[in-house]
mmCIF file of C-alpha atoms in Angstrom:
data_model
loop_
_atom_site.group_PDB
_atom_site.id
_atom_site.type_symbol
_atom_site.label_atom_id
_atom_site.label_comp_id
_atom_site.label_asym_id
_atom_site.label_seq_id
_atom_site.Cartn_x
_atom_site.Cartn_y
_atom_site.Cartn_z
ATOM 1 C CA MET U 1 31.672 53.189 -82.138
ATOM 2 C CA LYS U 2 32.491 49.626 -83.137
ATOM 3 C CA TYR U 3 30.369 46.818 -81.694
ATOM 4 C CA PHE U 4 30.891 43.063 -81.697
ATOM 5 C CA CYS U 5 28.010 40.582 -81.432
ATOM 6 C CA ILE U 6 28.449 36.845 -80.907
ATOM 7 C CA THR U 7 25.339 34.973 -82.047
ATOM 8 C CA ILE U 8 25.243 31.248 -81.341
ATOM 9 C CA ASP U 9 22.624 28.815 -82.634
ATOM 10 C CA THR U 10 22.062 26.773 -79.481
ATOM 11 C CA GLU U 11 20.635 23.384 -80.366
ATOM 12 C CA CYS U 12 20.769 19.683 -79.636
ATOM 13 C CA ASP U 13 23.964 17.905 -80.650
ATOM 14 C CA CYS U 14 24.115 16.881 -84.298
ATOM 15 C CA SER U 15 26.004 14.426 -86.487
ATOM 16 C CA PRO U 16 28.596 15.050 -89.223
ATOM 17 C CA ASP U 17 25.739 15.255 -91.770
ATOM 18 C CA TRP U 18 23.842 17.861 -89.662
ATOM 19 C CA SER U 19 21.125 15.413 -88.645
ATOM 20 C CA SER U 20 20.124 15.557 -84.980
ATOM 21 C CA SER U 21 21.983 13.243 -82.633
ATOM 22 C CA ASN U 22 20.429 9.806 -82.206
ATOM 23 C CA PRO U 23 19.576 9.392 -79.407
ATOM 24 C CA LEU U 24 19.110 13.099 -78.774
ATOM 25 C CA SER U 25 21.859 14.635 -76.626
ATOM 26 C CA PHE U 26 22.778 18.120 -75.399
ATOM 27 C CA ARG U 27 26.484 17.934 -74.544
ATOM 28 C CA SER U 28 27.185 21.330 -76.091
ATOM 29 C CA ILE U 29 24.795 23.008 -73.656
ATOM 30 C CA GLU U 30 25.417 20.970 -70.539
ATOM 31 C CA GLN U 31 29.218 20.875 -71.001
ATOM 32 C CA GLY U 32 30.397 23.057 -73.875
ATOM 33 C CA ILE U 33 28.725 26.331 -72.900
ATOM 34 C CA PRO U 34 29.512 26.432 -69.153
ATOM 35 C CA HIS U 35 32.963 24.814 -69.297
ATOM 36 C CA LEU U 36 34.418 25.895 -72.653
ATOM 37 C CA LEU U 37 32.655 28.914 -74.103
ATOM 38 C CA GLN U 38 31.591 31.032 -71.132
ATOM 39 C CA PRO U 39 35.013 31.032 -69.424
ATOM 40 C CA LEU U 40 36.541 32.222 -72.681
ATOM 41 C CA PHE U 41 33.935 34.918 -73.216
ATOM 42 C CA SER U 42 34.330 36.083 -69.623
ATOM 43 C CA ARG U 43 38.041 36.695 -70.148
ATOM 44 C CA PHE U 44 37.182 39.302 -72.779
ATOM 45 C CA HIS U 45 34.022 40.613 -71.057
ATOM 46 C CA ALA U 46 32.172 39.417 -74.159
ATOM 47 C CA ILE U 47 28.371 39.047 -74.118
ATOM 48 C CA PRO U 48 27.277 36.123 -76.307
ATOM 49 C CA THR U 49 23.706 35.761 -77.530
ATOM 50 C CA TYR U 50 22.569 32.148 -77.286
ATOM 51 C CA LEU U 51 19.648 31.592 -79.671
ATOM 52 C CA VAL U 52 17.867 28.513 -78.346
ATOM 53 C CA THR U 53 15.660 26.026 -80.182
ATOM 54 C CA THR U 54 12.432 24.324 -79.183
ATOM 55 C CA GLU U 55 14.087 21.051 -78.160
ATOM 56 C CA VAL U 56 16.461 22.936 -75.871
ATOM 57 C CA LEU U 57 13.579 24.772 -74.219
ATOM 58 C CA GLU U 58 11.799 21.452 -73.704
ATOM 59 C CA ASN U 59 14.821 19.977 -71.900
ATOM 60 C CA ARG U 60 14.850 20.784 -68.169
ATOM 61 C CA SER U 61 18.614 20.277 -67.747
ATOM 62 C CA CYS U 62 19.391 22.653 -70.627
ATOM 63 C CA VAL U 63 17.100 25.333 -69.233
ATOM 64 C CA GLU U 64 18.673 25.080 -65.780
ATOM 65 C CA THR U 65 22.183 25.272 -67.277
ATOM 66 C CA LEU U 66 21.292 28.401 -69.235
ATOM 67 C CA LYS U 67 19.598 30.018 -66.235
ATOM 68 C CA LYS U 68 22.823 29.691 -64.248
ATOM 69 C CA LEU U 69 24.616 31.926 -66.776
ATOM 70 C CA GLY U 70 22.706 34.900 -65.382
ATOM 71 C CA GLY U 71 23.610 38.266 -66.849
ATOM 72 C CA SER U 72 26.765 37.011 -68.557
ATOM 73 C CA CYS U 73 24.863 36.432 -71.787
ATOM 74 C CA GLU U 74 21.692 37.188 -73.715
ATOM 75 C CA LEU U 75 19.170 34.470 -74.552
ATOM 76 C CA GLY U 76 16.967 34.543 -77.645
ATOM 77 C CA THR U 77 15.202 32.053 -79.910
ATOM 78 C CA HIS U 78 16.130 29.984 -82.951
ATOM 79 C CA LEU U 79 13.423 28.105 -84.841
ATOM 80 C CA HIS U 80 13.571 25.059 -87.100
ATOM 81 C CA PRO U 81 9.925 24.997 -88.189
ATOM 82 C CA GLU U 82 9.523 21.273 -88.862
ATOM 83 C CA PHE U 83 10.679 20.549 -85.284
ATOM 84 C CA SER U 84 8.283 23.007 -83.647
ATOM 85 C CA PRO U 85 4.514 23.108 -83.052
ATOM 86 C CA PRO U 86 1.966 23.644 -84.355
ATOM 87 C CA GLN U 87 1.985 21.142 -87.245
ATOM 88 C CA LYS U 88 5.276 19.526 -86.275
ATOM 89 C CA LYS U 89 6.501 17.196 -89.006
ATOM 90 C CA TYR U 90 8.267 14.908 -86.524
ATOM 91 C CA GLU U 91 7.180 13.790 -83.086
ATOM 92 C CA ARG U 92 10.786 12.720 -82.407
ATOM 93 C CA ILE U 93 13.695 14.511 -84.053
ATOM 94 C CA ASP U 94 16.412 11.962 -83.204
ATOM 95 C CA GLY U 95 18.454 11.437 -86.370
ATOM 96 C CA VAL U 96 16.407 13.931 -88.417
ATOM 97 C CA ARG U 97 17.911 16.779 -90.420
ATOM 98 C CA ALA U 98 16.176 20.170 -90.531
ATOM 99 C CA ASN U 99 15.712 21.478 -94.077
ATOM 100 C CA ASP U 100 12.740 23.852 -94.134
ATOM 101 C CA PHE U 101 12.697 27.624 -94.510
ATOM 102 C CA LEU U 102 10.353 29.179 -91.941
ATOM 103 C CA CYS U 103 9.338 31.950 -94.325
ATOM 104 C CA ARG U 104 7.993 29.421 -96.854
ATOM 105 C CA TYR U 105 5.173 28.350 -94.543
ATOM 106 C CA ASP U 106 1.892 30.241 -94.840
ATOM 107 C CA GLU U 107 1.988 33.384 -92.720
ATOM 108 C CA GLU U 108 -0.551 32.194 -90.135
ATOM 109 C CA THR U 109 1.371 28.966 -89.486
ATOM 110 C CA GLU U 110 4.665 30.844 -89.386
ATOM 111 C CA TYR U 111 3.271 33.267 -86.809
ATOM 112 C CA LEU U 112 1.852 30.467 -84.662
ATOM 113 C CA LYS U 113 5.197 28.652 -84.648
ATOM 114 C CA LEU U 114 6.970 31.844 -83.608
ATOM 115 C CA GLU U 115 4.328 32.558 -80.993
ATOM 116 C CA THR U 116 4.682 29.043 -79.585
ATOM 117 C CA ILE U 117 8.475 29.164 -79.182
ATOM 118 C CA THR U 118 8.218 32.708 -77.763
ATOM 119 C CA ASP U 119 5.661 31.615 -75.177
ATOM 120 C CA LEU U 120 7.742 28.532 -74.325
ATOM 121 C CA PHE U 121 10.826 30.696 -73.814
ATOM 122 C CA THR U 122 8.826 33.100 -71.635
ATOM 123 C CA ASP U 123 7.493 30.240 -69.531
ATOM 124 C CA ARG U 124 10.969 28.808 -69.013
ATOM 125 C CA PHE U 125 12.867 32.029 -68.277
ATOM 126 C CA GLY U 126 10.244 34.430 -66.991
ATOM 127 C CA TYR U 127 10.748 37.136 -69.605
ATOM 128 C CA ARG U 128 10.193 37.544 -73.346
ATOM 129 C CA PRO U 129 13.022 37.059 -75.842
ATOM 130 C CA LEU U 130 14.218 40.032 -77.870
ATOM 131 C CA SER U 131 16.467 38.355 -80.471
ATOM 132 C CA PHE U 132 15.883 35.718 -83.141
ATOM 133 C CA ARG U 133 17.476 33.778 -85.976
ATOM 134 C CA ALA U 134 15.588 31.501 -88.331
ATOM 135 C CA GLY U 135 16.853 27.969 -88.806
ATOM 136 C CA ARG U 136 18.764 27.650 -92.087
ATOM 137 C CA PHE U 137 18.558 31.483 -92.197
ATOM 138 C CA GLY U 138 15.032 31.025 -93.580
ATOM 139 C CA ALA U 139 13.518 34.441 -92.859
ATOM 140 C CA GLY U 140 11.465 36.707 -95.092
ATOM 141 C CA PRO U 141 9.177 39.741 -94.843
ATOM 142 C CA SER U 142 6.437 37.751 -93.094
ATOM 143 C CA THR U 143 8.973 36.632 -90.481
ATOM 144 C CA ILE U 144 9.827 40.222 -89.646
ATOM 145 C CA ARG U 145 6.145 41.129 -89.411
ATOM 146 C CA SER U 146 5.523 38.247 -87.001
ATOM 147 C CA LEU U 147 8.566 39.042 -84.887
ATOM 148 C CA GLN U 148 7.448 42.644 -84.608
ATOM 149 C CA LYS U 149 3.982 41.566 -83.390
ATOM 150 C CA LEU U 150 5.628 39.344 -80.771
ATOM 151 C CA GLY U 151 7.812 42.117 -79.373
ATOM 152 C CA TYR U 152 11.216 41.137 -80.741
ATOM 153 C CA LEU U 153 13.796 43.864 -81.270
ATOM 154 C CA ALA U 154 16.444 42.166 -83.435
ATOM 155 C CA ASP U 155 16.790 39.469 -86.079
ATOM 156 C CA THR U 156 20.022 37.978 -87.402
ATOM 157 C CA SER U 157 18.881 35.702 -90.234
ATOM 158 C CA VAL U 158 20.374 37.601 -93.177
ATOM 159 C CA THR U 159 23.672 36.347 -94.646
ATOM 160 C CA PRO U 160 25.055 38.916 -97.143
ATOM 161 C CA HIS U 161 26.654 37.545 -100.334
ATOM 162 C CA VAL U 162 25.058 34.113 -99.801
ATOM 163 C CA GLN U 163 22.193 32.325 -101.554
ATOM 164 C CA TRP U 164 20.455 29.339 -99.959
ATOM 165 C CA GLU U 165 18.655 26.499 -101.710
ATOM 166 C CA SER U 166 16.118 23.980 -100.461
ATOM 167 C CA ARG U 167 13.226 21.963 -101.840
ATOM 168 C CA GLN U 168 11.127 25.029 -101.014
ATOM 169 C CA GLY U 169 13.115 27.219 -103.399
ATOM 170 C CA THR U 170 15.798 29.878 -103.121
ATOM 171 C CA LEU U 171 16.598 32.556 -100.562
ATOM 172 C CA ASP U 172 18.823 35.183 -102.146
ATOM 173 C CA PHE U 173 20.754 37.367 -99.710
ATOM 174 C CA THR U 174 23.558 38.168 -102.147
ATOM 175 C CA ARG U 175 22.719 41.889 -102.264
ATOM 176 C CA ALA U 176 21.859 42.353 -98.594
ATOM 177 C CA ALA U 177 23.351 45.178 -96.565
ATOM 178 C CA GLU U 178 26.327 44.227 -94.403
ATOM 179 C CA GLN U 179 25.509 46.531 -91.502
ATOM 180 C CA PRO U 180 22.422 46.783 -89.254
ATOM 181 C CA TYR U 181 19.275 48.185 -90.846
ATOM 182 C CA TYR U 182 15.507 48.160 -90.488
ATOM 183 C CA PRO U 183 14.268 45.964 -93.340
ATOM 184 C CA ASP U 184 11.487 46.076 -95.865
ATOM 185 C CA CYS U 185 8.872 43.826 -94.260
ATOM 186 C CA VAL U 186 6.587 43.821 -97.313
ATOM 187 C CA CYS U 187 8.653 42.412 -100.178
ATOM 188 C CA ASP U 188 12.380 41.988 -99.540
ATOM 189 C CA ILE U 189 14.208 41.919 -96.203
ATOM 190 C CA THR U 190 17.538 42.537 -97.898
ATOM 191 C CA ARG U 191 16.397 46.129 -98.513
ATOM 192 C CA ARG U 192 15.889 48.940 -96.042
ATOM 193 C CA GLY U 193 12.283 49.690 -95.244
ATOM 194 C CA LEU U 194 9.662 50.253 -92.566
ATOM 195 C CA GLY U 195 10.117 47.116 -90.464
ATOM 196 C CA GLY U 196 10.228 47.564 -86.703
ATOM 197 C CA VAL U 197 12.793 44.822 -86.021
ATOM 198 C CA LEU U 198 16.488 45.590 -86.499
ATOM 199 C CA GLU U 199 18.269 43.257 -88.901
ATOM 200 C CA VAL U 200 21.846 42.527 -87.799
ATOM 201 C CA PRO U 201 23.383 40.568 -90.685
ATOM 202 C CA VAL U 202 25.986 37.906 -90.095
ATOM 203 C CA SER U 203 29.389 39.403 -90.926
ATOM 204 C CA ILE U 204 30.388 38.017 -94.319
ATOM 205 C CA TYR U 205 32.338 39.561 -97.145
ATOM 206 C CA LYS U 206 33.175 38.391 -100.636
ATOM 207 C CA PRO U 207 36.704 38.959 -101.902
ATOM 208 C CA PHE U 208 37.024 39.614 -105.617
ATOM 209 C CA LEU U 209 36.667 36.374 -107.622
ATOM 210 C CA ARG U 210 36.518 34.287 -104.420
ATOM 211 C CA GLY U 211 33.801 32.747 -102.296
ATOM 212 C CA PRO U 212 32.262 34.473 -99.272
ATOM 213 C CA ARG U 213 34.274 34.570 -96.046
ATOM 214 C CA TRP U 214 32.426 34.342 -92.754
ATOM 215 C CA LEU U 215 33.286 35.774 -89.366
ATOM 216 C CA ARG U 216 33.080 32.449 -87.550
ATOM 217 C CA PRO U 217 35.607 30.220 -85.782
ATOM 218 C CA SER U 218 36.917 27.130 -87.538
ATOM 219 C CA CYS U 219 39.382 24.310 -87.013
ATOM 220 C CA VAL U 220 40.324 24.281 -90.723
ATOM 221 C CA VAL U 221 40.159 27.915 -91.931
ATOM 222 C CA PRO U 222 43.321 29.900 -91.072
ATOM 223 C CA VAL U 223 42.715 32.453 -88.347
ATOM 224 C CA GLN U 224 44.096 35.247 -90.538
ATOM 225 C CA ALA U 225 41.378 34.546 -93.107
ATOM 226 C CA ILE U 226 38.737 34.886 -90.392
ATOM 227 C CA ILE U 227 40.302 38.036 -88.975
ATOM 228 C CA GLY U 228 40.362 39.286 -92.557
ATOM 229 C CA VAL U 229 36.640 39.927 -92.199
ATOM 230 C CA LEU U 230 37.447 42.466 -89.470
ATOM 231 C CA ASP U 231 40.107 43.989 -91.736
ATOM 232 C CA TYR U 232 37.423 44.404 -94.381
ATOM 233 C CA LEU U 233 34.924 45.980 -91.968
ATOM 234 C CA ASP U 234 37.573 48.424 -90.737
ATOM 235 C CA ARG U 235 38.505 49.423 -94.279
ATOM 236 C CA LYS U 236 34.937 49.890 -95.461
ATOM 237 C CA TYR U 237 33.195 51.280 -92.373
ATOM 238 C CA GLY U 238 35.997 52.697 -90.257
ATOM 239 C CA GLY U 239 35.085 53.389 -86.655
ATOM 240 C CA ASP U 240 31.327 52.923 -87.037
ATOM 241 C CA SER U 241 30.432 49.288 -87.613
ATOM 242 C CA VAL U 242 28.982 46.111 -86.156
ATOM 243 C CA ALA U 243 30.755 42.770 -86.460
ATOM 244 C CA ASN U 244 28.436 39.777 -86.008
ATOM 245 C CA MET U 245 30.185 36.447 -85.495
ATOM 246 C CA MET U 246 28.011 33.328 -85.671
ATOM 247 C CA PHE U 247 28.469 29.634 -85.004
ATOM 248 C CA HIS U 248 26.617 26.651 -83.510
ATOM 249 C CA SER U 249 26.905 25.488 -79.925
ATOM 250 C CA MET U 250 27.616 21.888 -80.939
ATOM 251 C CA GLU U 251 30.727 22.885 -82.888
ATOM 252 C CA VAL U 252 32.747 22.697 -79.647
ATOM 253 C CA ILE U 253 31.878 19.016 -79.106
ATOM 254 C CA PRO U 254 33.835 16.347 -81.040
ATOM 255 C CA GLY U 255 31.672 14.600 -83.626
ATOM 256 C CA ALA U 256 28.555 16.667 -82.869
ATOM 257 C CA SER U 257 28.692 18.690 -86.118
ATOM 258 C CA PRO U 258 30.411 18.475 -89.526
ATOM 259 C CA TYR U 259 33.314 20.510 -88.151
ATOM 260 C CA CYS U 260 35.290 19.390 -85.101
ATOM 261 C CA ALA U 261 35.728 15.623 -85.308
ATOM 262 C CA THR U 262 38.250 15.209 -82.464
ATOM 263 C CA GLU U 263 39.331 16.795 -79.197
ATOM 264 C CA ALA U 264 42.358 18.156 -81.053
ATOM 265 C CA ASP U 265 40.023 19.884 -83.527
ATOM 266 C CA VAL U 266 38.121 21.458 -80.628
ATOM 267 C CA THR U 267 41.370 22.753 -79.147
ATOM 268 C CA VAL U 268 42.276 24.398 -82.452
ATOM 269 C CA TYR U 269 38.750 25.777 -82.791
ATOM 270 C CA LEU U 270 38.785 27.371 -79.343
ATOM 271 C CA ASN U 271 42.263 28.804 -79.942
ATOM 272 C CA VAL U 272 40.997 30.427 -83.131
ATOM 273 C CA LEU U 273 37.963 31.807 -81.302
ATOM 274 C CA GLU U 274 40.240 33.236 -78.620
ATOM 275 C CA LYS U 275 42.451 34.913 -81.230
ATOM 276 C CA VAL U 276 39.448 36.471 -82.968
ATOM 277 C CA LEU U 277 38.123 37.844 -79.672
ATOM 278 C CA ALA U 278 41.560 39.176 -78.757
ATOM 279 C CA ASP U 279 41.902 40.844 -82.148
ATOM 280 C CA ALA U 280 38.445 42.422 -81.829
ATOM 281 C CA ALA U 281 39.342 43.777 -78.375
ATOM 282 C CA ARG U 282 42.633 45.163 -79.735
ATOM 283 C CA ARG U 283 40.726 46.966 -82.498
ATOM 284 C CA GLY U 284 38.484 48.684 -79.954
ATOM 285 C CA TYR U 285 35.260 46.733 -80.424
ATOM 286 C CA THR U 286 32.711 46.813 -77.610
ATOM 287 C CA PHE U 287 31.068 43.426 -77.036
ATOM 288 C CA ILE U 288 27.263 43.579 -76.862
ATOM 289 C CA GLY U 289 24.268 41.268 -76.970
ATOM 290 C CA LEU U 290 22.030 41.329 -80.014
ATOM 291 C CA GLY U 291 19.161 43.021 -78.205
ATOM 292 C CA GLU U 292 21.481 45.837 -77.159
ATOM 293 C CA ALA U 293 22.238 46.490 -80.839
ATOM 294 C CA ALA U 294 18.560 47.335 -81.358
ATOM 295 C CA ARG U 295 18.709 49.842 -78.523
ATOM 296 C CA ILE U 296 21.779 51.485 -80.050
ATOM 297 C CA TYR U 297 20.577 51.465 -83.665
ATOM 298 C CA LYS U 298 17.119 52.903 -83.172
ATOM 299 C CA ARG U 299 14.627 53.015 -85.998
ATOM 300 C CA PRO U 300 14.798 56.343 -87.878
ATOM 301 C CA ALA U 301 12.011 58.816 -87.148
ATOM 302 C CA SER U 302 11.406 59.074 -90.900
ATOM 303 C CA PRO U 303 11.889 56.265 -93.446
ATOM 304 C CA PRO U 304 14.894 56.156 -95.773
ATOM 305 C CA ALA U 305 14.535 58.049 -99.038
ATOM 306 C CA GLY U 306 12.439 56.158 -101.561
ATOM 307 C CA VAL U 307 10.952 53.698 -99.063
ATOM 308 C CA VAL U 308 7.520 55.348 -98.820
ATOM 309 C CA ALA U 309 7.187 55.521 -102.587
ATOM 310 C CA HIS U 310 8.243 51.890 -102.836
ATOM 311 C CA HIS U 311 5.592 50.746 -100.363
ATOM 312 C CA LEU U 312 2.835 52.878 -101.859
ATOM 313 C CA SER U 313 3.510 51.282 -105.219
ATOM 314 C CA GLU U 314 2.966 47.739 -103.923
#
């Protein structure tokens, strides 16, 4: 079977430099999701996974908007650690850019931040979230351990073929698997291991002698280049694969991200998204939420070859 996940970082509006809007606004949630994205997803019976941040959960209007979506989507969490308690770096995040990697905090603080956003989500929606992505893709083995303790089923923080830099150092996902796997939660989440949370990597491939190509809509990248990621997955994995398209909610609002600056850009962006969804449907993909992927790709009864020896040697 071929499955298609749509994972959307659902945050406050931003600015062209990725700093939070100032004053803080939520047009992408109050307008973009119900009026632009959901009608399009409904046409293809697609189930998006909206991964919501702390500031969204703290906003009553955003919560009510998301509640009205009902069973047409999945809701999970998305954490920028400096914006979230405990030990928030900023009391107000208006005009502030998130830079930190969650996994570079000490493990106790990381767990408490994840516990806090999980409890906040549960309070707002009446059930516990199953899916997660770290802000700036900043997840590591300790993140997976914490998510497992908190009852999550799936993470989508790994970006194959990509390396991230910050003042906290480097996160190297260049050798990560491209398809869902249960990760090593001791040393390296890019390797298969004994973790109890399914990793569903963002769909990215690297053509020979060229930069990585992402499965994500754009108003500047030709649609054929984006669909080329599906061509690659079909060639390499045939009829048994997961495509995971990611983007940010604010990308469908003019001027609220580095991408779509005008209404015309948004129109192009949504047309590209529609063409990608149509192409996925034509190829026989089944659209699923991220949590459903964890129910389909169950953890093996016995660990992959070499994993036990690897862990015993630590």
